[in-house]
mmCIF file of C-alpha atoms and ligand atoms in Angstrom:
data_model
loop_
_atom_site.group_PDB
_atom_site.id
_atom_site.type_symbol
_atom_site.label_atom_id
_atom_site.label_comp_id
_atom_site.label_asym_id
_atom_site.label_seq_id
_atom_site.Cartn_x
_atom_site.Cartn_y
_atom_site.Cartn_z
ATOM 1 C CA MET A 1 -20.211 -276.748 69.614
ATOM 2 C CA ILE A 2 -20.213 -274.420 72.649
ATOM 3 C CA LYS A 3 -23.615 -274.598 74.330
ATOM 4 C CA PRO A 4 -25.617 -271.392 73.799
ATOM 5 C CA ASP A 5 -27.434 -269.641 76.666
ATOM 6 C CA ARG A 6 -30.731 -269.879 74.769
ATOM 7 C CA ASP A 7 -32.019 -271.424 71.529
ATOM 8 C CA LEU A 8 -33.494 -268.211 70.177
ATOM 9 C CA ILE A 9 -33.072 -264.513 70.948
ATOM 10 C CA ILE A 10 -35.689 -262.069 69.691
ATOM 11 C CA LEU A 11 -34.711 -258.410 69.479
ATOM 12 C CA GLY A 12 -37.800 -256.256 69.985
ATOM 13 C CA ALA A 13 -41.202 -256.898 71.555
ATOM 14 C CA GLY A 14 -43.664 -255.303 69.152
ATOM 15 C CA PRO A 15 -46.384 -257.461 67.574
ATOM 16 C CA ALA A 16 -43.763 -259.312 65.455
ATOM 17 C CA GLY A 17 -41.414 -260.067 68.355
ATOM 18 C CA LEU A 18 -44.248 -261.018 70.721
ATOM 19 C CA THR A 19 -45.814 -263.384 68.200
ATOM 20 C CA ALA A 20 -42.417 -264.909 67.396
ATOM 21 C CA ALA A 21 -41.838 -265.400 71.133
ATOM 22 C CA GLN A 22 -45.148 -267.193 71.508
ATOM 23 C CA TYR A 23 -44.607 -269.437 68.454
ATOM 24 C CA GLY A 24 -40.973 -270.141 69.366
ATOM 25 C CA SER A 25 -41.848 -271.107 72.935
ATOM 26 C CA ARG A 26 -44.743 -273.285 71.781
ATOM 27 C CA ALA A 27 -42.277 -275.036 69.474
ATOM 28 C CA ASN A 28 -40.341 -275.897 72.647
ATOM 29 C CA LEU A 29 -37.483 -273.498 72.051
ATOM 30 C CA GLN A 30 -35.840 -271.623 74.906
ATOM 31 C CA VAL A 31 -36.661 -268.055 73.916
ATOM 32 C CA THR A 32 -35.452 -264.729 75.308
ATOM 33 C CA VAL A 33 -36.893 -261.441 74.103
ATOM 34 C CA ILE A 34 -34.843 -258.260 74.542
ATOM 35 C CA GLU A 35 -36.820 -255.010 74.515
ATOM 36 C CA GLU A 36 -35.656 -251.611 75.706
ATOM 37 C CA LEU A 37 -39.167 -250.219 76.342
ATOM 38 C CA SER A 38 -42.551 -251.711 77.236
ATOM 39 C CA PRO A 39 -43.696 -254.629 75.066
ATOM 40 C CA GLY A 40 -45.996 -253.512 72.248
ATOM 41 C CA GLY A 41 -43.900 -251.307 69.955
ATOM 42 C CA GLN A 42 -45.819 -248.919 67.713
ATOM 43 C CA ALA A 43 -49.050 -250.832 68.480
ATOM 44 C CA LEU A 44 -49.038 -249.211 71.929
ATOM 45 C CA PHE A 45 -50.068 -245.939 70.292
ATOM 46 C CA ILE A 46 -53.074 -247.283 68.386
ATOM 47 C CA ASP A 47 -56.330 -246.213 69.968
ATOM 48 C CA THR A 48 -58.729 -248.524 68.138
ATOM 49 C CA LEU A 49 -57.371 -251.508 66.263
ATOM 50 C CA GLU A 50 -60.217 -251.638 63.813
ATOM 51 C CA ASN A 51 -58.444 -253.742 61.197
ATOM 52 C CA TYR A 52 -57.052 -256.519 63.399
ATOM 53 C CA PRO A 53 -59.074 -259.649 62.533
ATOM 54 C CA GLY A 54 -61.771 -260.441 65.071
ATOM 55 C CA ASN A 55 -61.071 -257.337 67.168
ATOM 56 C CA ILE A 56 -64.273 -255.488 66.281
ATOM 57 C CA VAL A 57 -67.421 -257.543 66.104
ATOM 58 C CA LYS A 58 -70.773 -255.766 66.275
ATOM 59 C CA GLY A 59 -72.749 -256.535 69.412
ATOM 60 C CA THR A 60 -69.799 -257.937 71.367
ATOM 61 C CA ALA A 61 -67.379 -256.392 73.864
ATOM 62 C CA ALA A 62 -65.488 -253.176 72.986
ATOM 63 C CA PRO A 63 -62.433 -253.745 70.757
ATOM 64 C CA LYS A 64 -59.016 -253.999 72.355
ATOM 65 C CA SER A 65 -56.742 -251.009 71.991
ATOM 66 C CA GLY A 66 -53.210 -251.565 70.719
ATOM 67 C CA PHE A 67 -52.022 -251.316 74.327
ATOM 68 C CA GLU A 68 -54.436 -254.012 75.512
ATOM 69 C CA LEU A 69 -53.606 -256.312 72.602
ATOM 70 C CA ALA A 70 -49.878 -255.906 73.305
ATOM 71 C CA GLN A 71 -50.391 -256.701 76.995
ATOM 72 C CA ASP A 72 -52.299 -259.874 76.096
ATOM 73 C CA MET A 73 -49.683 -260.922 73.510
ATOM 74 C CA HIS A 74 -46.953 -260.376 76.123
ATOM 75 C CA ARG A 75 -48.798 -262.454 78.740
ATOM 76 C CA GLN A 76 -49.471 -265.207 76.214
ATOM 77 C CA ALA A 77 -45.788 -265.407 75.213
ATOM 78 C CA GLU A 78 -44.736 -265.531 78.875
ATOM 79 C CA ASP A 79 -47.319 -268.231 79.603
ATOM 80 C CA PHE A 80 -45.737 -270.375 76.881
ATOM 81 C CA GLY A 81 -42.342 -269.894 78.549
ATOM 82 C CA ALA A 82 -40.646 -266.954 76.802
ATOM 83 C CA ALA A 83 -38.333 -264.858 79.003
ATOM 84 C CA PHE A 84 -38.175 -261.055 78.679
ATOM 85 C CA ILE A 85 -35.240 -258.758 79.402
ATOM 86 C CA THR A 86 -35.725 -254.972 79.511
ATOM 87 C CA GLU A 87 -32.464 -253.663 78.037
ATOM 88 C CA THR A 88 -30.996 -252.210 74.880
ATOM 89 C CA ALA A 89 -29.401 -254.705 72.521
ATOM 90 C CA GLY A 90 -26.111 -252.957 71.832
ATOM 91 C CA SER A 91 -24.634 -255.233 69.185
ATOM 92 C CA LEU A 92 -25.054 -258.577 67.502
ATOM 93 C CA LYS A 93 -22.195 -260.778 66.259
ATOM 94 C CA LYS A 94 -22.005 -264.255 64.788
ATOM 95 C CA GLU A 95 -19.155 -266.381 66.176
ATOM 96 C CA GLY A 96 -19.118 -269.782 64.439
ATOM 97 C CA GLU A 97 -22.636 -271.199 64.869
ATOM 98 C CA LEU A 98 -23.420 -268.906 67.801
ATOM 99 C CA PHE A 99 -24.912 -265.435 67.836
ATOM 100 C CA ARG A 100 -23.692 -263.181 70.644
ATOM 101 C CA VAL A 101 -25.871 -260.252 71.676
ATOM 102 C CA THR A 102 -24.172 -257.626 73.828
ATOM 103 C CA LEU A 103 -26.619 -255.738 75.994
ATOM 104 C CA GLY A 104 -26.394 -252.089 77.001
ATOM 105 C CA SER A 105 -25.257 -253.212 80.470
ATOM 106 C CA GLY A 106 -22.262 -255.000 78.878
ATOM 107 C CA ASN A 107 -23.664 -258.480 79.647
ATOM 108 C CA THR A 108 -23.793 -260.877 76.726
ATOM 109 C CA LEU A 109 -26.236 -263.579 75.728
ATOM 110 C CA THR A 110 -25.725 -266.308 73.122
ATOM 111 C CA ALA A 111 -28.191 -268.219 70.959
ATOM 112 C CA LEU A 112 -28.325 -270.429 67.879
ATOM 113 C CA ALA A 113 -30.703 -268.096 66.060
ATOM 114 C CA VAL A 114 -31.852 -264.477 66.285
ATOM 115 C CA ILE A 115 -34.983 -262.749 65.039
ATOM 116 C CA VAL A 116 -34.603 -258.994 64.536
ATOM 117 C CA ALA A 117 -38.001 -257.436 65.251
ATOM 118 C CA THR A 118 -36.847 -253.998 66.351
ATOM 119 C CA GLY A 119 -39.494 -252.125 64.357
ATOM 120 C CA ALA A 120 -39.383 -248.544 63.190
ATOM 121 C CA LYS A 121 -39.543 -245.115 64.807
ATOM 122 C CA HIS A 122 -41.171 -241.833 63.819
ATOM 123 C CA ARG A 123 -39.402 -239.770 61.206
ATOM 124 C CA LYS A 124 -38.880 -236.183 62.293
ATOM 125 C CA LEU A 125 -39.296 -233.238 59.948
ATOM 126 C CA GLY A 126 -36.095 -231.493 61.059
ATOM 127 C CA ILE A 127 -37.663 -228.036 60.931
ATOM 128 C CA PRO A 128 -37.119 -225.115 63.340
ATOM 129 C CA GLY A 129 -39.184 -225.468 66.507
ATOM 130 C CA GLU A 130 -39.739 -229.228 66.215
ATOM 131 C CA GLU A 131 -37.178 -230.202 68.861
ATOM 132 C CA GLU A 132 -37.727 -227.076 70.935
ATOM 133 C CA PHE A 133 -41.470 -227.640 71.378
ATOM 134 C CA ALA A 134 -41.437 -231.457 71.618
ATOM 135 C CA GLY A 135 -43.736 -232.311 74.520
ATOM 136 C CA ARG A 136 -44.998 -228.687 74.564
ATOM 137 C CA GLY A 137 -47.383 -228.912 71.636
ATOM 138 C CA VAL A 138 -45.324 -231.051 69.234
ATOM 139 C CA SER A 139 -46.229 -234.723 69.407
ATOM 140 C CA TYR A 140 -45.902 -237.966 67.457
ATOM 141 C CA CYS A 141 -48.693 -239.834 69.284
ATOM 142 C CA ALA A 142 -52.334 -238.730 69.280
ATOM 143 C CA SER A 143 -53.619 -241.207 71.858
ATOM 144 C CA CYS A 144 -50.795 -240.223 74.266
ATOM 145 C CA ASP A 145 -50.979 -236.437 73.963
ATOM 146 C CA GLY A 146 -54.312 -235.675 72.232
ATOM 147 C CA PRO A 147 -56.281 -235.399 75.506
ATOM 148 C CA PHE A 148 -54.103 -232.391 76.514
ATOM 149 C CA PHE A 149 -55.571 -230.456 73.580
ATOM 150 C CA LYS A 150 -59.316 -231.004 73.990
ATOM 151 C CA GLY A 151 -61.230 -228.315 72.083
ATOM 152 C CA LYS A 152 -57.993 -226.657 70.889
ATOM 153 C CA LYS A 153 -56.727 -225.939 67.390
ATOM 154 C CA ILE A 154 -54.808 -229.046 66.317
ATOM 155 C CA PHE A 155 -52.700 -229.600 63.201
ATOM 156 C CA VAL A 156 -51.807 -233.012 61.797
ATOM 157 C CA ILE A 157 -48.878 -233.302 59.384
ATOM 158 C CA GLY A 158 -48.684 -236.100 56.794
ATOM 159 C CA GLY A 159 -50.830 -237.918 54.293
ATOM 160 C CA GLY A 160 -50.340 -241.585 55.154
ATOM 161 C CA ASP A 161 -52.382 -244.089 57.154
ATOM 162 C CA ALA A 162 -50.994 -242.837 60.449
ATOM 163 C CA ALA A 163 -51.916 -239.197 59.748
ATOM 164 C CA CYS A 164 -55.452 -240.188 58.701
ATOM 165 C CA ASP A 165 -55.989 -242.601 61.600
ATOM 166 C CA GLU A 166 -54.712 -240.141 64.158
ATOM 167 C CA ALA A 167 -56.641 -237.194 62.684
ATOM 168 C CA GLN A 168 -59.826 -239.242 63.101
ATOM 169 C CA PHE A 169 -58.926 -239.883 66.727
ATOM 170 C CA LEU A 170 -58.100 -236.219 67.366
ATOM 171 C CA SER A 171 -61.378 -235.093 65.770
ATOM 172 C CA ARG A 172 -63.174 -236.742 68.667
ATOM 173 C CA LEU A 173 -61.323 -234.394 71.017
ATOM 174 C CA SER A 174 -61.555 -231.182 69.009
ATOM 175 C CA PRO A 175 -63.791 -229.787 66.244
ATOM 176 C CA ALA A 176 -60.800 -227.816 64.873
ATOM 177 C CA VAL A 177 -58.405 -230.366 63.389
ATOM 178 C CA ALA A 178 -56.502 -229.488 60.197
ATOM 179 C CA VAL A 179 -54.570 -232.097 58.226
ATOM 180 C CA LEU A 180 -51.744 -230.498 56.254
ATOM 181 C CA HIS A 181 -50.204 -232.592 53.490
ATOM 182 C CA ARG A 182 -47.368 -231.594 51.195
ATOM 183 C CA ARG A 183 -48.891 -233.203 48.080
ATOM 184 C CA ASP A 184 -52.263 -232.950 46.314
ATOM 185 C CA ARG A 185 -53.551 -236.370 47.444
ATOM 186 C CA PHE A 186 -53.343 -238.751 50.323
ATOM 187 C CA ARG A 187 -51.004 -241.737 50.377
ATOM 188 C CA ALA A 188 -53.291 -243.433 52.930
ATOM 189 C CA GLN A 189 -55.534 -246.409 52.178
ATOM 190 C CA LYS A 190 -58.689 -245.235 50.405
ATOM 191 C CA ALA A 191 -61.076 -246.099 53.247
ATOM 192 C CA LEU A 192 -59.048 -244.099 55.780
ATOM 193 C CA ALA A 193 -58.547 -241.158 53.414
ATOM 194 C CA GLU A 194 -62.252 -240.968 52.562
ATOM 195 C CA ARG A 195 -63.246 -240.989 56.211
ATOM 196 C CA VAL A 196 -60.963 -238.025 56.868
ATOM 197 C CA LEU A 197 -62.140 -236.143 53.778
ATOM 198 C CA SER A 198 -65.796 -236.513 54.802
ATOM 199 C CA ASN A 199 -65.281 -235.697 58.495
ATOM 200 C CA PRO A 200 -66.857 -232.274 59.209
ATOM 201 C CA ARG A 201 -64.510 -231.770 62.184
ATOM 202 C CA ILE A 202 -61.419 -232.112 59.957
ATOM 203 C CA GLU A 203 -60.162 -229.578 57.443
ATOM 204 C CA VAL A 204 -57.850 -231.106 54.830
ATOM 205 C CA ARG A 205 -55.325 -228.757 53.258
ATOM 206 C CA PHE A 206 -53.274 -230.268 50.418
ATOM 207 C CA ASN A 207 -50.124 -228.726 48.880
ATOM 208 C CA THR A 208 -49.193 -227.323 52.259
ATOM 209 C CA ARG A 209 -45.794 -227.574 53.894
ATOM 210 C CA LEU A 210 -44.951 -226.914 57.520
ATOM 211 C CA ARG A 211 -41.838 -224.712 57.578
ATOM 212 C CA GLU A 212 -41.496 -223.727 61.226
ATOM 213 C CA ILE A 213 -43.163 -224.187 64.595
ATOM 214 C CA ARG A 214 -43.339 -221.083 66.798
ATOM 215 C CA GLY A 215 -44.302 -220.397 70.384
ATOM 216 C CA ASP A 216 -43.142 -219.215 73.778
ATOM 217 C CA GLN A 217 -43.648 -221.725 76.597
ATOM 218 C CA LYS A 218 -45.659 -223.875 74.203
ATOM 219 C CA VAL A 219 -46.720 -223.950 70.558
ATOM 220 C CA THR A 220 -48.716 -220.894 69.512
ATOM 221 C CA ALA A 221 -48.389 -220.810 65.710
ATOM 222 C CA LEU A 222 -47.152 -222.564 62.568
ATOM 223 C CA MET A 223 -45.384 -221.028 59.600
ATOM 224 C CA LEU A 224 -46.852 -222.675 56.508
ATOM 225 C CA GLU A 225 -46.211 -222.599 52.781
ATOM 226 C CA ASN A 226 -48.638 -223.164 49.941
ATOM 227 C CA THR A 227 -46.477 -225.274 47.610
ATOM 228 C CA GLU A 228 -48.526 -224.311 44.519
ATOM 229 C CA THR A 229 -48.323 -220.558 44.924
ATOM 230 C CA GLY A 230 -45.178 -220.341 47.072
ATOM 231 C CA GLU A 231 -47.117 -218.129 49.510
ATOM 232 C CA SER A 232 -45.942 -218.297 53.139
ATOM 233 C CA TYR A 233 -48.301 -217.561 56.002
ATOM 234 C CA ARG A 234 -48.616 -217.794 59.767
ATOM 235 C CA GLU A 235 -51.473 -219.620 61.429
ATOM 236 C CA ALA A 236 -52.284 -219.738 65.134
ATOM 237 C CA GLY A 237 -52.664 -223.138 66.781
ATOM 238 C CA ASP A 238 -52.005 -225.126 69.932
ATOM 239 C CA ALA A 239 -50.647 -228.490 68.847
ATOM 240 C CA VAL A 240 -48.998 -230.205 65.915
ATOM 241 C CA PHE A 241 -49.032 -233.979 65.535
ATOM 242 C CA ILE A 242 -46.404 -235.173 63.062
ATOM 243 C CA PHE A 243 -46.829 -238.420 61.083
ATOM 244 C CA ALA A 244 -44.147 -238.224 58.396
ATOM 245 C CA GLY A 245 -43.436 -241.949 58.147
ATOM 246 C CA THR A 246 -41.042 -244.232 59.928
ATOM 247 C CA LEU A 247 -37.354 -245.126 60.087
ATOM 248 C CA PRO A 248 -36.261 -248.766 60.560
ATOM 249 C CA GLN A 249 -34.329 -249.550 63.740
ATOM 250 C CA THR A 250 -31.474 -251.684 62.437
ATOM 251 C CA ALA A 251 -28.575 -250.612 64.684
ATOM 252 C CA ALA A 252 -28.260 -254.126 66.151
ATOM 253 C CA ALA A 253 -27.903 -255.679 62.686
ATOM 254 C CA PRO A 254 -25.775 -253.326 60.580
ATOM 255 C CA ASP A 255 -24.301 -255.979 58.280
ATOM 256 C CA VAL A 256 -27.368 -257.513 56.642
ATOM 257 C CA PRO A 257 -28.610 -256.430 53.197
ATOM 258 C CA LYS A 258 -31.302 -253.746 53.244
ATOM 259 C CA ASP A 259 -33.547 -252.083 50.686
ATOM 260 C CA GLU A 260 -33.040 -248.493 49.478
ATOM 261 C CA ASN A 261 -34.928 -247.166 52.516
ATOM 262 C CA GLY A 262 -32.861 -249.147 55.021
ATOM 263 C CA TYR A 263 -35.387 -251.918 55.784
ATOM 264 C CA ILE A 264 -33.940 -255.453 56.162
ATOM 265 C CA LEU A 265 -34.318 -257.761 53.157
ATOM 266 C CA THR A 266 -35.420 -261.355 53.770
ATOM 267 C CA ASP A 267 -36.778 -264.268 51.763
ATOM 268 C CA GLN A 268 -40.344 -265.475 52.307
ATOM 269 C CA ALA A 269 -39.214 -267.580 55.278
ATOM 270 C CA MET A 270 -38.099 -264.264 56.911
ATOM 271 C CA ALA A 271 -34.461 -265.415 56.599
ATOM 272 C CA THR A 272 -31.792 -262.772 55.995
ATOM 273 C CA SER A 273 -28.638 -263.537 54.047
ATOM 274 C CA VAL A 274 -26.951 -264.575 57.335
ATOM 275 C CA PRO A 275 -27.818 -268.195 58.247
ATOM 276 C CA GLY A 276 -29.753 -268.256 61.524
ATOM 277 C CA LEU A 277 -30.617 -264.555 61.394
ATOM 278 C CA PHE A 278 -34.251 -263.713 60.669
ATOM 279 C CA ALA A 279 -36.221 -260.445 60.554
ATOM 280 C CA ALA A 280 -39.928 -259.712 61.013
ATOM 281 C CA GLY A 281 -42.326 -256.794 61.346
ATOM 282 C CA ASP A 282 -41.807 -253.109 60.616
ATOM 283 C CA VAL A 283 -37.998 -253.419 60.411
ATOM 284 C CA ARG A 284 -38.354 -255.724 57.395
ATOM 285 C CA SER A 285 -38.719 -254.584 53.816
ATOM 286 C CA CYS A 286 -42.459 -254.958 53.159
ATOM 287 C CA PRO A 287 -44.964 -252.797 51.252
ATOM 288 C CA PHE A 288 -47.731 -253.022 53.884
ATOM 289 C CA ARG A 289 -46.965 -252.361 57.552
ATOM 290 C CA GLN A 290 -49.797 -253.531 59.754
ATOM 291 C CA VAL A 291 -50.096 -255.188 63.173
ATOM 292 C CA VAL A 292 -51.587 -258.272 61.542
ATOM 293 C CA VAL A 293 -48.736 -258.442 59.005
ATOM 294 C CA ALA A 294 -46.110 -258.058 61.748
ATOM 295 C CA ALA A 295 -47.753 -260.804 63.792
ATOM 296 C CA GLY A 296 -47.871 -263.106 60.750
ATOM 297 C CA GLU A 297 -44.228 -262.427 59.934
ATOM 298 C CA GLY A 298 -43.286 -263.113 63.565
ATOM 299 C CA ALA A 299 -44.982 -266.514 63.355
ATOM 300 C CA VAL A 300 -43.195 -267.364 60.093
ATOM 301 C CA ALA A 301 -39.834 -266.203 61.466
ATOM 302 C CA ALA A 302 -40.219 -268.341 64.607
ATOM 303 C CA HIS A 303 -41.183 -271.373 62.527
ATOM 304 C CA SER A 304 -38.164 -270.875 60.249
ATOM 305 C CA ALA A 305 -35.857 -270.317 63.233
ATOM 306 C CA ALA A 306 -37.127 -273.532 64.864
ATOM 307 C CA GLU A 307 -36.383 -275.510 61.680
ATOM 308 C CA TYR A 308 -32.913 -273.932 61.442
ATOM 309 C CA ILE A 309 -32.145 -274.704 65.109
ATOM 310 C CA ASP A 310 -33.291 -278.337 64.679
ATOM 311 C CA ARG A 311 -30.908 -278.699 61.726
ATOM 312 C CA ILE A 312 -27.965 -277.192 63.653
ATOM 313 C CA LYS A 313 -28.640 -279.387 66.685
ATOM 314 C CA ALA A 314 -28.933 -282.499 64.503
ATOM 315 C CA VAL A 315 -25.607 -281.797 62.767
ATOM 316 C CA SER A 316 -23.716 -280.974 65.969
ATOM 317 C CA GLY A 317 -25.286 -283.865 67.903
HETATM 318 P P1 NAP B 1 -46.130 -243.351 55.342
HETATM 319 O O1 NAP B 1 -47.146 -244.254 54.759
HETATM 320 O O2 NAP B 1 -44.716 -243.456 54.907
HETATM 321 O O3 NAP B 1 -46.631 -241.849 55.126
HETATM 322 C C1 NAP B 1 -45.853 -240.769 55.547
HETATM 323 C C2 NAP B 1 -46.525 -239.495 55.114
HETATM 324 O O4 NAP B 1 -45.717 -238.417 55.580
HETATM 325 C C3 NAP B 1 -46.633 -239.370 53.594
HETATM 326 O O5 NAP B 1 -47.878 -238.840 53.252
HETATM 327 C C4 NAP B 1 -45.486 -238.417 53.247
HETATM 328 O O6 NAP B 1 -45.769 -237.581 52.154
HETATM 329 C C5 NAP B 1 -45.392 -237.560 54.481
HETATM 330 N N1 NAP B 1 -44.037 -237.047 54.680
HETATM 331 C C6 NAP B 1 -42.870 -237.744 54.708
HETATM 332 N N2 NAP B 1 -41.815 -236.921 54.929
HETATM 333 C C7 NAP B 1 -42.348 -235.675 55.039
HETATM 334 C C8 NAP B 1 -41.787 -234.396 55.260
HETATM 335 N N3 NAP B 1 -40.461 -234.225 55.421
HETATM 336 N N4 NAP B 1 -42.609 -233.337 55.295
HETATM 337 C C9 NAP B 1 -43.950 -233.490 55.146
HETATM 338 N N5 NAP B 1 -44.559 -234.682 54.952
HETATM 339 C C10 NAP B 1 -43.760 -235.758 54.898
HETATM 340 O O7 NAP B 1 -46.061 -243.487 56.961
HETATM 341 P P2 NAP B 1 -47.198 -243.763 58.055
HETATM 342 O O8 NAP B 1 -48.475 -243.103 57.706
HETATM 343 O O9 NAP B 1 -46.517 -243.451 59.352
HETATM 344 O O10 NAP B 1 -47.380 -245.332 57.964
HETATM 345 C C11 NAP B 1 -46.244 -246.186 58.151
HETATM 346 C C12 NAP B 1 -46.686 -247.609 57.867
HETATM 347 O O11 NAP B 1 -47.612 -248.039 58.872
HETATM 348 C C13 NAP B 1 -47.399 -247.749 56.526
HETATM 349 O O12 NAP B 1 -47.020 -248.974 55.946
HETATM 350 C C14 NAP B 1 -48.864 -247.778 56.913
HETATM 351 O O13 NAP B 1 -49.670 -248.506 55.993
HETATM 352 C C15 NAP B 1 -48.850 -248.421 58.280
HETATM 353 N N6 NAP B 1 -49.975 -247.945 59.094
HETATM 354 C C16 NAP B 1 -51.191 -248.526 58.922
HETATM 355 C C17 NAP B 1 -52.281 -248.091 59.643
HETATM 356 C C18 NAP B 1 -53.616 -248.741 59.429
HETATM 357 O O14 NAP B 1 -53.723 -249.680 58.647
HETATM 358 N N7 NAP B 1 -54.669 -248.297 60.078
HETATM 359 C C19 NAP B 1 -52.151 -247.030 60.546
HETATM 360 C C20 NAP B 1 -50.899 -246.431 60.677
HETATM 361 C C21 NAP B 1 -49.814 -246.875 59.935
HETATM 362 P P3 NAP B 1 -45.867 -238.163 50.642
HETATM 363 O O15 NAP B 1 -47.180 -238.890 50.576
HETATM 364 O O16 NAP B 1 -45.793 -236.937 49.824
HETATM 365 O O17 NAP B 1 -44.676 -239.066 50.484
#
């Protein structure tokens, strides 16, 4: 067998990729992580990680933010020996027993196993004004852009965990936050939804659709529709934070089976249908996307990859 450059390549450095890197390196594998942005993935945008085990304990130090947790996970993986490359993974091919990853620069890297942990990105609404006012009142990250709109009229779009979490955060910056959701009830976990519903600084408006974002230099108003009555109306405002779900980032692995929403299917060992190819975290088909779940899946994927690599090495001597 041709000698690979590394034992294991991990695509993506969110909580799944970082945990896989740590577990893989601790299992004595030569691990390289390829990430196009800063390590941390979607966790970078979480202000308070209140549901990560052990992160909030009354009477002890302040909880880590998603950014701080990601930094620590990155350092821990590096300390165990994982290498990090900041580049886009252009394509992934299997050639015999070897996987070849072609980077955006055109360089290639080979390994015996690959873990796809490329995560998911924000879904856009595709309505007029969304692109035009991006960065000028339209945002997908409350902790990044919320502070620009202190005391202003802020709208939050969506009814999932992200919308509820981020509305809570924004309500600390402004007493005029309105959550607009297209249906008559939240999709979010009950605890998050109830906190939003009982927050006096948040107005919740169900059965409301955002049709258009208007402004001049920046956002000044939204065109809204009451989905029960069909009535359309204009409402003045300064910012709109959109949390309409996520889209899996699977460009590097187009040929593996996916579920109906495009998320990669694996077995419980995180193995895809391609031997040696594993997936973990938000890119994987899973009903509950959480930092703790991604980290757990990363650990399982690294363990499974290590077993697979041992078997390949034993067979090929
Ligand atoms: P999500 O759970 O898929 O919710 C997306 C929300 O956006 C839904 O309420 C959906 O409405 C709405 N929506 C989708 N397309 C829309 C459109 N075109 N126009 C208007 N509204 C639209 O996504 P998420 O809230 O981003 O969460 C993603 C994953 O991360 C979930 O698994 C979630 O549990 C997890 N997460 C967890 C936490 C936490 O535990 N604290 C925080 C953030 C995210 P419908 O309800 O009508 O479909």
